[in-house]
Every structure is written in C-alpha cells, then in structure tokens.
PDB file of N, CA and C in Angstrom:
ATOM      1  N   MET V   1      86.231  49.272  20.010  1.00  0.00           N
ATOM      2  CA  MET V   1      85.272  49.805  20.951  1.00  0.00           C
ATOM      3  C   MET V   1      84.031  49.024  20.962  1.00  0.00           C
ATOM      4  N   ALA V   2      83.539  48.610  22.189  1.00  0.00           N
ATOM      5  CA  ALA V   2      82.292  47.715  22.312  1.00  0.00           C
ATOM      6  C   ALA V   2      81.126  48.761  22.077  1.00  0.00           C
ATOM      7  N   ALA V   3      80.031  48.220  21.467  1.00  0.00           N
ATOM      8  CA  ALA V   3      78.788  48.824  21.378  1.00  0.00           C
ATOM      9  C   ALA V   3      78.099  49.055  22.686  1.00  0.00           C
ATOM     10  N   ALA V   4      77.456  50.111  22.884  1.00  0.00           N
ATOM     11  CA  ALA V   4      76.717  50.328  24.108  1.00  0.00           C
ATOM     12  C   ALA V   4      75.600  49.359  24.295  1.00  0.00           C
ATOM     13  N   ALA V   5      75.400  48.936  25.519  1.00  0.00           N
ATOM     14  CA  ALA V   5      74.260  47.950  25.767  1.00  0.00           C
ATOM     15  C   ALA V   5      72.934  48.664  25.561  1.00  0.00           C
ATOM     16  N   GLN V   6      72.057  47.918  24.919  1.00  0.00           N
ATOM     17  CA  GLN V   6      70.742  48.513  24.695  1.00  0.00           C
ATOM     18  C   GLN V   6      69.758  48.007  25.866  1.00  0.00           C
ATOM     19  N   SER V   7      68.808  48.839  26.226  1.00  0.00           N
ATOM     20  CA  SER V   7      67.853  48.480  27.214  1.00  0.00           C
ATOM     21  C   SER V   7      66.926  47.322  26.700  1.00  0.00           C
ATOM     22  N   PRO V   8      66.667  46.408  27.561  1.00  0.00           N
ATOM     23  CA  PRO V   8      65.715  45.381  27.186  1.00  0.00           C
ATOM     24  C   PRO V   8      64.241  45.778  27.287  1.00  0.00           C
ATOM     25  N   ALA V   9      64.042  46.990  27.797  1.00  0.00           N
ATOM     26  CA  ALA V   9      62.568  47.470  27.952  1.00  0.00           C
ATOM     27  C   ALA V   9      61.723  47.395  26.696  1.00  0.00           C
ATOM     28  N   PRO V  10      62.287  47.828  25.538  1.00  0.00           N
ATOM     29  CA  PRO V  10      61.403  47.707  24.344  1.00  0.00           C
ATOM     30  C   PRO V  10      61.038  46.257  23.981  1.00  0.00           C
ATOM     31  N   ALA V  11      61.944  45.331  24.244  1.00  0.00           N
ATOM     32  CA  ALA V  11      61.545  43.927  23.912  1.00  0.00           C
ATOM     33  C   ALA V  11      60.587  43.408  24.927  1.00  0.00           C
ATOM     34  N   VAL V  12      60.595  43.889  26.128  1.00  0.00           N
ATOM     35  CA  VAL V  12      59.649  43.493  27.161  1.00  0.00           C
ATOM     36  C   VAL V  12      58.294  44.028  26.765  1.00  0.00           C
ATOM     37  N   ALA V  13      58.201  45.342  26.312  1.00  0.00           N
ATOM     38  CA  ALA V  13      56.937  45.887  25.888  1.00  0.00           C
ATOM     39  C   ALA V  13      56.358  45.176  24.681  1.00  0.00           C
ATOM     40  N   THR V  14      57.146  44.838  23.750  1.00  0.00           N
ATOM     41  CA  THR V  14      56.701  44.044  22.604  1.00  0.00           C
ATOM     42  C   THR V  14      56.153  42.761  22.955  1.00  0.00           C
ATOM     43  N   ALA V  15      56.791  41.990  23.839  1.00  0.00           N
ATOM     44  CA  ALA V  15      56.334  40.766  24.264  1.00  0.00           C
ATOM     45  C   ALA V  15      54.978  40.836  25.058  1.00  0.00           C
ATOM     46  N   LYS V  16      54.856  41.862  25.788  1.00  0.00           N
ATOM     47  CA  LYS V  16      53.557  42.090  26.562  1.00  0.00           C
ATOM     48  C   LYS V  16      52.466  42.565  25.752  1.00  0.00           C
ATOM     49  N   GLU V  17      52.774  43.101  24.521  1.00  0.00           N
ATOM     50  CA  GLU V  17      51.742  43.447  23.610  1.00  0.00           C
ATOM     51  C   GLU V  17      51.243  42.339  22.704  1.00  0.00           C
ATOM     52  N   SER V  18      52.003  41.278  22.674  1.00  0.00           N
ATOM     53  CA  SER V  18      51.617  40.104  21.811  1.00  0.00           C
ATOM     54  C   SER V  18      50.711  39.200  22.476  1.00  0.00           C
ATOM     55  N   SER V  19      49.640  38.861  21.768  1.00  0.00           N
ATOM     56  CA  SER V  19      48.599  37.967  22.244  1.00  0.00           C
ATOM     57  C   SER V  19      49.170  36.531  22.548  1.00  0.00           C
ATOM     58  N   GLN V  20      50.276  36.229  21.915  1.00  0.00           N
ATOM     59  CA  GLN V  20      50.847  34.852  22.022  1.00  0.00           C
ATOM     60  C   GLN V  20      51.856  34.838  23.121  1.00  0.00           C
ATOM     61  N   LEU V  21      52.463  35.987  23.457  1.00  0.00           N
ATOM     62  CA  LEU V  21      53.542  36.016  24.484  1.00  0.00           C
ATOM     63  C   LEU V  21      53.153  36.709  25.774  1.00  0.00           C
ATOM     64  N   LYS V  22      52.118  37.458  25.826  1.00  0.00           N
ATOM     65  CA  LYS V  22      51.839  38.319  27.003  1.00  0.00           C
ATOM     66  C   LYS V  22      51.718  37.592  28.367  1.00  0.00           C
ATOM     67  N   GLU V  23      51.347  36.284  28.327  1.00  0.00           N
ATOM     68  CA  GLU V  23      51.221  35.563  29.540  1.00  0.00           C
ATOM     69  C   GLU V  23      52.444  34.889  29.978  1.00  0.00           C
ATOM     70  N   ILE V  24      53.515  35.007  29.142  1.00  0.00           N
ATOM     71  CA  ILE V  24      54.748  34.385  29.637  1.00  0.00           C
ATOM     72  C   ILE V  24      55.567  35.351  30.455  1.00  0.00           C
ATOM     73  N   PRO V  25      55.951  34.872  31.655  1.00  0.00           N
ATOM     74  CA  PRO V  25      56.680  35.829  32.555  1.00  0.00           C
ATOM     75  C   PRO V  25      58.061  36.171  31.933  1.00  0.00           C
ATOM     76  N   VAL V  26      58.329  37.452  31.955  1.00  0.00           N
ATOM     77  CA  VAL V  26      59.615  37.917  31.470  1.00  0.00           C
ATOM     78  C   VAL V  26      60.565  38.361  32.646  1.00  0.00           C
ATOM     79  N   VAL V  27      61.778  37.784  32.718  1.00  0.00           N
ATOM     80  CA  VAL V  27      62.673  38.130  33.760  1.00  0.00           C
ATOM     81  C   VAL V  27      63.981  38.572  33.094  1.00  0.00           C
ATOM     82  N   ILE V  28      64.494  39.683  33.464  1.00  0.00           N
ATOM     83  CA  ILE V  28      65.682  40.288  32.930  1.00  0.00           C
ATOM     84  C   ILE V  28      66.823  39.985  33.854  1.00  0.00           C
ATOM     85  N   MET V  29      67.930  39.499  33.216  1.00  0.00           N
ATOM     86  CA  MET V  29      69.207  39.369  34.056  1.00  0.00           C
ATOM     87  C   MET V  29      70.177  40.217  33.342  1.00  0.00           C
ATOM     88  N   SER V  30      70.905  40.972  34.268  1.00  0.00           N
ATOM     89  CA  SER V  30      71.913  41.989  33.665  1.00  0.00           C
ATOM     90  C   SER V  30      72.939  42.200  34.774  1.00  0.00           C
ATOM     91  N   SER V  31      74.138  42.466  34.288  1.00  0.00           N
ATOM     92  CA  SER V  31      75.216  42.897  35.245  1.00  0.00           C
ATOM     93  C   SER V  31      75.239  44.393  35.445  1.00  0.00           C
ATOM     94  N   GLU V  32      74.371  45.051  34.724  1.00  0.00           N
ATOM     95  CA  GLU V  32      74.298  46.543  34.872  1.00  0.00           C
ATOM     96  C   GLU V  32      73.262  46.967  35.838  1.00  0.00           C
ATOM     97  N   ASN V  33      73.749  47.523  36.938  1.00  0.00           N
ATOM     98  CA  ASN V  33      72.780  48.032  37.995  1.00  0.00           C
ATOM     99  C   ASN V  33      72.520  49.526  37.765  1.00  0.00           C
ATOM    100  N   VAL V  34      71.588  49.748  36.738  1.00  0.00           N
ATOM    101  CA  VAL V  34      71.252  51.073  36.441  1.00  0.00           C
ATOM    102  C   VAL V  34      69.756  51.197  36.718  1.00  0.00           C
ATOM    103  N   PRO V  35      69.483  52.020  37.856  1.00  0.00           N
ATOM    104  CA  PRO V  35      68.143  52.132  38.378  1.00  0.00           C
ATOM    105  C   PRO V  35      67.108  52.473  37.355  1.00  0.00           C
ATOM    106  N   ASN V  36      67.310  53.471  36.519  1.00  0.00           N
ATOM    107  CA  ASN V  36      66.282  53.873  35.549  1.00  0.00           C
ATOM    108  C   ASN V  36      66.105  52.766  34.476  1.00  0.00           C
ATOM    109  N   ARG V  37      67.060  51.955  34.185  1.00  0.00           N
ATOM    110  CA  ARG V  37      66.776  50.821  33.242  1.00  0.00           C
ATOM    111  C   ARG V  37      65.999  49.750  33.934  1.00  0.00           C
ATOM    112  N   ILE V  38      66.312  49.483  35.195  1.00  0.00           N
ATOM    113  CA  ILE V  38      65.569  48.488  35.909  1.00  0.00           C
ATOM    114  C   ILE V  38      64.069  48.940  36.064  1.00  0.00           C
ATOM    115  N   SER V  39      63.919  50.105  36.441  1.00  0.00           N
ATOM    116  CA  SER V  39      62.555  50.646  36.599  1.00  0.00           C
ATOM    117  C   SER V  39      61.754  50.624  35.252  1.00  0.00           C
ATOM    118  N   ARG V  40      62.406  50.955  34.209  1.00  0.00           N
ATOM    119  CA  ARG V  40      61.686  50.836  32.899  1.00  0.00           C
ATOM    120  C   ARG V  40      61.258  49.498  32.482  1.00  0.00           C
ATOM    121  N   CYS V  41      62.060  48.469  32.757  1.00  0.00           N
ATOM    122  CA  CYS V  41      61.809  47.203  32.396  1.00  0.00           C
ATOM    123  C   CYS V  41      60.630  46.702  33.246  1.00  0.00           C
ATOM    124  N   LEU V  42      60.629  47.003  34.579  1.00  0.00           N
ATOM    125  CA  LEU V  42      59.564  46.592  35.396  1.00  0.00           C
ATOM    126  C   LEU V  42      58.260  47.283  34.980  1.00  0.00           C
ATOM    127  N   GLU V  43      58.347  48.596  34.588  1.00  0.00           N
ATOM    128  CA  GLU V  43      57.121  49.307  34.153  1.00  0.00           C
ATOM    129  C   GLU V  43      56.583  48.715  32.866  1.00  0.00           C
ATOM    130  N   GLU V  44      57.446  48.209  32.005  1.00  0.00           N
ATOM    131  CA  GLU V  44      56.988  47.667  30.765  1.00  0.00           C
ATOM    132  C   GLU V  44      56.325  46.232  30.938  1.00  0.00           C
ATOM    133  N   GLY V  45      56.541  45.649  32.059  1.00  0.00           N
ATOM    134  CA  GLY V  45      55.811  44.456  32.370  1.00  0.00           C
ATOM    135  C   GLY V  45      56.762  43.238  32.630  1.00  0.00           C
ATOM    136  N   ALA V  46      58.043  43.403  32.945  1.00  0.00           N
ATOM    137  CA  ALA V  46      58.908  42.339  33.299  1.00  0.00           C
ATOM    138  C   ALA V  46      58.561  41.921  34.748  1.00  0.00           C
ATOM    139  N   GLU V  47      58.592  40.668  35.030  1.00  0.00           N
ATOM    140  CA  GLU V  47      58.219  40.131  36.305  1.00  0.00           C
ATOM    141  C   GLU V  47      59.320  40.559  37.374  1.00  0.00           C
ATOM    142  N   ASP V  48      60.566  40.488  36.969  1.00  0.00           N
ATOM    143  CA  ASP V  48      61.628  40.821  37.850  1.00  0.00           C
ATOM    144  C   ASP V  48      62.836  41.179  37.059  1.00  0.00           C
ATOM    145  N   PHE V  49      63.812  41.725  37.753  1.00  0.00           N
ATOM    146  CA  PHE V  49      65.186  42.089  37.190  1.00  0.00           C
ATOM    147  C   PHE V  49      66.248  41.583  38.161  1.00  0.00           C
ATOM    148  N   LEU V  50      67.011  40.585  37.683  1.00  0.00           N
ATOM    149  CA  LEU V  50      67.942  40.001  38.497  1.00  0.00           C
ATOM    150  C   LEU V  50      69.376  40.521  38.132  1.00  0.00           C
ATOM    151  N   LEU V  51      70.116  40.914  39.129  1.00  0.00           N
ATOM    152  CA  LEU V  51      71.489  41.341  38.855  1.00  0.00           C
ATOM    153  C   LEU V  51      72.498  40.263  38.904  1.00  0.00           C
ATOM    154  N   LYS V  52      73.332  40.166  37.995  1.00  0.00           N
ATOM    155  CA  LYS V  52      74.423  39.175  37.899  1.00  0.00           C
ATOM    156  C   LYS V  52      75.503  39.536  38.833  1.00  0.00           C
ATOM    157  N   PRO V  53      76.139  38.662  39.573  1.00  0.00           N
ATOM    158  CA  PRO V  53      75.926  37.244  39.534  1.00  0.00           C
ATOM    159  C   PRO V  53      74.623  37.006  40.295  1.00  0.00           C
ATOM    160  N   VAL V  54      73.804  36.085  39.637  1.00  0.00           N
ATOM    161  CA  VAL V  54      72.553  35.677  40.297  1.00  0.00           C
ATOM    162  C   VAL V  54      72.802  34.750  41.493  1.00  0.00           C
ATOM    163  N   ARG V  55      72.127  34.919  42.661  1.00  0.00           N
ATOM    164  CA  ARG V  55      72.318  34.117  43.774  1.00  0.00           C
ATOM    165  C   ARG V  55      71.248  33.037  43.757  1.00  0.00           C
ATOM    166  N   PRO V  56      71.484  31.914  44.350  1.00  0.00           N
ATOM    167  CA  PRO V  56      70.415  30.881  44.385  1.00  0.00           C
ATOM    168  C   PRO V  56      69.193  31.375  45.147  1.00  0.00           C
ATOM    169  N   SER V  57      69.412  32.266  46.145  1.00  0.00           N
ATOM    170  CA  SER V  57      68.193  32.731  46.879  1.00  0.00           C
ATOM    171  C   SER V  57      67.396  33.643  45.959  1.00  0.00           C
ATOM    172  N   ASP V  58      67.933  34.364  45.039  1.00  0.00           N
ATOM    173  CA  ASP V  58      67.229  35.186  44.100  1.00  0.00           C
ATOM    174  C   ASP V  58      66.342  34.338  43.182  1.00  0.00           C
ATOM    175  N   VAL V  59      66.959  33.191  42.774  1.00  0.00           N
ATOM    176  CA  VAL V  59      66.109  32.248  41.892  1.00  0.00           C
ATOM    177  C   VAL V  59      65.049  31.631  42.659  1.00  0.00           C
ATOM    178  N   SER V  60      65.260  31.239  43.906  1.00  0.00           N
ATOM    179  CA  SER V  60      64.184  30.610  44.736  1.00  0.00           C
ATOM    180  C   SER V  60      63.144  31.607  44.942  1.00  0.00           C
ATOM    181  N   ARG V  61      63.434  32.849  45.295  1.00  0.00           N
ATOM    182  CA  ARG V  61      62.408  33.812  45.530  1.00  0.00           C
ATOM    183  C   ARG V  61      61.587  34.100  44.284  1.00  0.00           C
ATOM    184  N   LEU V  62      62.261  34.175  43.133  1.00  0.00           N
ATOM    185  CA  LEU V  62      61.525  34.407  41.881  1.00  0.00           C
ATOM    186  C   LEU V  62      60.611  33.262  41.533  1.00  0.00           C
ATOM    187  N   CYS V  63      61.084  32.036  41.750  1.00  0.00           N
ATOM    188  CA  CYS V  63      60.283  30.796  41.391  1.00  0.00           C
ATOM    189  C   CYS V  63      59.090  30.781  42.268  1.00  0.00           C
ATOM    190  N   SER V  64      59.102  31.137  43.557  1.00  0.00           N
ATOM    191  CA  SER V  64      58.081  31.113  44.464  1.00  0.00           C
ATOM    192  C   SER V  64      56.954  32.132  44.063  1.00  0.00           C
ATOM    193  N   ARG V  65      57.491  33.365  43.554  1.00  0.00           N
ATOM    194  CA  ARG V  65      56.548  34.379  43.141  1.00  0.00           C
ATOM    195  C   ARG V  65      55.791  34.150  41.910  1.00  0.00           C
ATOM    196  N   ILE V  66      56.535  33.482  40.962  1.00  0.00           N
ATOM    197  CA  ILE V  66      55.922  33.261  39.626  1.00  0.00           C
ATOM    198  C   ILE V  66      54.993  32.149  39.537  1.00  0.00           C
ATOM    199  N   ARG V  67      55.147  31.155  40.383  1.00  0.00           N
ATOM    200  CA  ARG V  67      54.247  30.006  40.349  1.00  0.00           C
ATOM    201  C   ARG V  67      52.789  30.279  40.659  1.00  0.00           C
TER     202      ARG V  67
END
C-alpha cells in the first residue's frame, strides 16, 4: 500500500520564514487537484500551483508573472 501524499504547504511555510529562502519563488506542481490543498499552499506563500500534466501555456504564464 502506498503512503498518502503529504501536503507541500508546511514546506512552503518553512521556506517563506527563512531569511535565506523567502525571496525565492515557490511553485508547486502536483497531479492532485485538491482545492483545499491548493488554497493552503497559496496561503502559505507559494507563487502558483500547477497541475500535471503541465502545459507550455501554464509555464509561459508563470514565467511572465514571476519576472
């Protein structure tokens, strides 16, 4: 039996609290379309949440926003 996937939100929060990491944009990529998980990651400071399979247009949009 596979282990349940853990939310990346705690890792995002930790990165955003770090003086060395807080300025680095965090983007989450996942195949799990779970609205509360997506919301939590964004609330913790992730720049975006991309659902797999990632489309080229998603990457283009993200790159233009982060620059």
